[in-house]
C-alpha positions as semicolon CSV with decimal commas, in nm:
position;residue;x (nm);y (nm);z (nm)
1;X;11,199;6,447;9,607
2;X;11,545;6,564;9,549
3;X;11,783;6,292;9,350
4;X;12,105;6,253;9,524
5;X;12,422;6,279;9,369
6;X;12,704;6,046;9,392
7;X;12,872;6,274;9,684
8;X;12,601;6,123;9,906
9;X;12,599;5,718;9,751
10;X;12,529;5,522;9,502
11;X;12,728;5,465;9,190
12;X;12,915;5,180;9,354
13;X;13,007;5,396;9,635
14;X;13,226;5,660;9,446
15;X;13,180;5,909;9,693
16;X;13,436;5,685;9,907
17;X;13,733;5,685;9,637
18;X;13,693;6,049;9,651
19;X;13,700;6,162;10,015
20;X;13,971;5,879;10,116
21;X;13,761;5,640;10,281
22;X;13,736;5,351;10,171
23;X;14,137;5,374;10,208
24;X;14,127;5,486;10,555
25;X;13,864;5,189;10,600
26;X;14,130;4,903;10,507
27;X;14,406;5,051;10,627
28;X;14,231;5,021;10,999
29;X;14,156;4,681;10,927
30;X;14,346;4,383;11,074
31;X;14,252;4,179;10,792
32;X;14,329;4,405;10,504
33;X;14,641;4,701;10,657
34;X;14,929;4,449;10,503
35;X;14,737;4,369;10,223
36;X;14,939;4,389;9,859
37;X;14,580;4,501;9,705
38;X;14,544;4,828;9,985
39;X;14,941;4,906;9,846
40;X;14,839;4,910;9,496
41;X;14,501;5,072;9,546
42;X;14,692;5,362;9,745
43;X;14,915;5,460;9,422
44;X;14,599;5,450;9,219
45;X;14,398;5,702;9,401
46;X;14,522;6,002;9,306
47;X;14,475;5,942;9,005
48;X;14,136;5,821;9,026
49;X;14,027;6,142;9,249
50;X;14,186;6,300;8,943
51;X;14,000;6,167;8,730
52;X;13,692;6,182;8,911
53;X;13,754;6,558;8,957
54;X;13,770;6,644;8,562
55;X;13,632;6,973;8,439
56;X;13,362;6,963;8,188
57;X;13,180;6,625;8,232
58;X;12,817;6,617;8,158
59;X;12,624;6,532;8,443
60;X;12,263;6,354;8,469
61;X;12,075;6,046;8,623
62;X;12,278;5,738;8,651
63;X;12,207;5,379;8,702
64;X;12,556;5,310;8,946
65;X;12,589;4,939;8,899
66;X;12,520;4,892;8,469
67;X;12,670;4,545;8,507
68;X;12,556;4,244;8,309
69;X;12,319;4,090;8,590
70;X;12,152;4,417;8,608
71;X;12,053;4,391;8,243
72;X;11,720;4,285;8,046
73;X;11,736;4,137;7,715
74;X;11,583;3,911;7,515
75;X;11,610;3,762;7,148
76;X;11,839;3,523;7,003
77;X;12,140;3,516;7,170
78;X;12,045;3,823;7,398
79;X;12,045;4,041;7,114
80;X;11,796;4,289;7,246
81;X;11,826;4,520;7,510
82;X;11,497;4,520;7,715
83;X;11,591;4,770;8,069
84;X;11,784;4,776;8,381
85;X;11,674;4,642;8,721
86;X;11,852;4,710;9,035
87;X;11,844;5,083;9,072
88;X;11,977;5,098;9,461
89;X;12,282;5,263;9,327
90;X;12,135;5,510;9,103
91;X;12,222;5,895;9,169
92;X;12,311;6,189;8,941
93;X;12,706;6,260;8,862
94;X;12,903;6,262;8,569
95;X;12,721;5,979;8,267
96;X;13,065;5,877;8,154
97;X;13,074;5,643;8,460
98;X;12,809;5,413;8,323
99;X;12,988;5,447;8,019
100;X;13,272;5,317;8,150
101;X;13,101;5,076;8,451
102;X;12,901;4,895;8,188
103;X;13,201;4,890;7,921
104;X;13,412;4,778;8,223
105;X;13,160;4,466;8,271
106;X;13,041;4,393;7,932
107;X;13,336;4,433;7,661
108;X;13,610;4,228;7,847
109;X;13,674;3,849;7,769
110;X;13,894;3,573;7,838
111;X;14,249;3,603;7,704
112;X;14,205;3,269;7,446
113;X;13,890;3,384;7,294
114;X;14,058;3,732;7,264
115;X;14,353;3,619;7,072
116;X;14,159;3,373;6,825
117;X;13,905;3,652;6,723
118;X;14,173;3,929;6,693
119;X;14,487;3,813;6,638
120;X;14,775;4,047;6,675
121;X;14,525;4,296;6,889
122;X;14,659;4,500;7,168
123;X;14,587;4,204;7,443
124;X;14,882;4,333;7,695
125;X;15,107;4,066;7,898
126;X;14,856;4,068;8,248
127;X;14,696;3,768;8,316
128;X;14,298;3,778;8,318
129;X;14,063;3,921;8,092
130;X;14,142;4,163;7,795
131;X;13,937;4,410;7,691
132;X;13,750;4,323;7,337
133;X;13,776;4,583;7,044
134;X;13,479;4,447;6,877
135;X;13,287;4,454;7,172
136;X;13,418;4,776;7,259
137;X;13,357;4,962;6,917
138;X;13,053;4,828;6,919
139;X;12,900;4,949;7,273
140;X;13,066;5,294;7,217
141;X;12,926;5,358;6,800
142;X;12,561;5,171;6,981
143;X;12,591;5,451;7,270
144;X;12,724;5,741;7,072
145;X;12,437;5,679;6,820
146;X;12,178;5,826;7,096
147;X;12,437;6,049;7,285
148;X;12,788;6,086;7,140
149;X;13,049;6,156;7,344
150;X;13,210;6,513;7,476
151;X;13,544;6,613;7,413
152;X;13,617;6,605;7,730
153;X;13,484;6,266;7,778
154;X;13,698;6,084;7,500
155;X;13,990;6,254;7,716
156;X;13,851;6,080;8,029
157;X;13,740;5,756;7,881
158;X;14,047;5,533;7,977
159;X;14,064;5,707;8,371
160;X;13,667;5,598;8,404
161;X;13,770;5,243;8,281
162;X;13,986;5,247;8,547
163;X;13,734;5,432;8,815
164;X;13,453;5,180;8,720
165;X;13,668;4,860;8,795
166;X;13,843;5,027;9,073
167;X;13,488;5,082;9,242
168;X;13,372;4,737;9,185
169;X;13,700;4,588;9,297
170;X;13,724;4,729;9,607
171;X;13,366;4,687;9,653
172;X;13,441;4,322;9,613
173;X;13,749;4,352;9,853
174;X;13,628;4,544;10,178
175;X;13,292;4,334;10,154
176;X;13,473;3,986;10,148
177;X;13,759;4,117;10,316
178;X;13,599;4,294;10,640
179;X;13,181;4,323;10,676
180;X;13,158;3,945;10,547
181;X;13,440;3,776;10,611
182;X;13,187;3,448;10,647
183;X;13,165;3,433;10,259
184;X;13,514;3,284;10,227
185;X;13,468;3,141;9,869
186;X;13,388;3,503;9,739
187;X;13,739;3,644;9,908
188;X;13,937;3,597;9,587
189;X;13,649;3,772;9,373
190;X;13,764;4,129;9,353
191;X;14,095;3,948;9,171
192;X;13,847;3,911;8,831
193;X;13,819;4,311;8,833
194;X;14,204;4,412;8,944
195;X;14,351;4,199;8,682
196;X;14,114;4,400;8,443
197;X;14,190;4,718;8,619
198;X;14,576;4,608;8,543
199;X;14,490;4,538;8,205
200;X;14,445;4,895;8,162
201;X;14,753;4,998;8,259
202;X;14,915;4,835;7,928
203;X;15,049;5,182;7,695
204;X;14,887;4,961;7,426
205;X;14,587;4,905;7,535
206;X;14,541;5,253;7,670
207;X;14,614;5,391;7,291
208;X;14,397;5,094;7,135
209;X;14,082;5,291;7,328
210;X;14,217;5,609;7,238
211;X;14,200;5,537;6,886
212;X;13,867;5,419;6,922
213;X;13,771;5,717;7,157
214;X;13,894;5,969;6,849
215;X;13,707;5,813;6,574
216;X;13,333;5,842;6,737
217;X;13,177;6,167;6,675
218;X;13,169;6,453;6,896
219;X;12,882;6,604;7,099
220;X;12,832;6,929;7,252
221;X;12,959;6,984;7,623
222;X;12,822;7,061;7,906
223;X;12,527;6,997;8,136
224;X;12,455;7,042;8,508
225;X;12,677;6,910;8,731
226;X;12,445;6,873;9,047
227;X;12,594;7,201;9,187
228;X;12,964;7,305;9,301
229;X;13,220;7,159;8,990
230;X;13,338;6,830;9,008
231;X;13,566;6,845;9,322
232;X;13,340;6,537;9,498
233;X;13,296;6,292;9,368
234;X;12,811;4,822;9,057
235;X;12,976;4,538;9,208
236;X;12,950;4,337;8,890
């Protein structure tokens, strides 16, 4: 059977950044039109199509939704990586977004434990989470060891942050917000992932990754991308 790519589902719904749906989705909404989070989501979509729509991204099989309680480990502490379960999001597209989805869920922490371990660290002045350098460098050298990263994916490492948490947030948000308005103690959960997806917007923060991005070693580029560029084209 033929493996879909992410123009047709899965990785957290992508597909509906890209073509402007989920946007035309809350903006028909009673419950979500007015909403502060559909304003700030609006000025971030061009950018996201943007970023979706980079030239030059290796393409293969993805997972969609790499988030921690989609991951197997075992050992002390969790310290060994076992497999993924949950595969109802999986399709082909570009592999920096499970990069980026499963940085996105597993190298942010609160703001206290952030400052004790690295003091004087790029932590930013949002509320929420920061994202962890350790943690970071860490998953990236662990990842890189097996596949290093393209050029063009160090460029596009910071927009795929943001494309990862801005697919999980809104997935949050229309599915608390509109199909299941019933679940009224998960309405506020999207707020977790927006504060992150704020985070990012910090200048230091952005060149903190950057730094990191430039020190891993380059791989080749290339690899299919499912047919027709990269014009189309995890809930946590």
């Amino acid at each position: 059977p033929r493996i879909r790519t992410y123009r047709e589902g899965g990785a957290c719904l992508l597909h509906l950044h890209v073509t402007g749906s989920h946007l035309s989705t809350m903006r028909a909404s009673e419950h979500t039109r007015a909403h502060p989070y559909v304003d700030a989501y609006e000025k971030r979509l061009p950018a996201l199509q943007a970023a979706v729509a980079s030239p030059g991204l290796p393409w293969g099989l993805l997972h969609g939704d790499p988030f921690l309680d989609n991951i197997l480990v075992s050992g002390a502490g969790g310290s060994e990586f076992r497999g993924f379960i949950d595969f109802e999001d999986s399709c082909a597209g570009p592999l920096l977004f499970d990069v980026a989805c499963c940085a996105a869920a597993a190298c942010f922490v609160k703001r206290a434990a952030a400052a004790e371990a690295h003091p004087g660290d790029a932590a930013g002045d949002v509320a929420g989470d920061v994202l962890d350098p350790s943690r970071l460098a860490a998953f990236l050298v662990g990842y890189s060891s097996v596949r290093p990263l393209t050029a063009a994916e160090h460029r596009c490492l910071v927009p795929f942050l943001r494309v990862a948490l801005a697919c999980n947030c809104t997935w949050r948000f229309v599915n608390f917000h509109i199909h299941n308005r019933e679940a009224e103690a998960a309405r506020d959960s999207y707020l977790e992932l927006e504060l992150r997806l704020r985070h990012l917007d910090d200048p230091r923060v952005v060149a903190m990754v950057g730094a990191m991005a430039d020190s891993l070693p380059k791989g080749a580029g290339g690899g299919a991308d499912g047919g027709g560029g990269h014009d189309g084209g995890g809930r946590g």
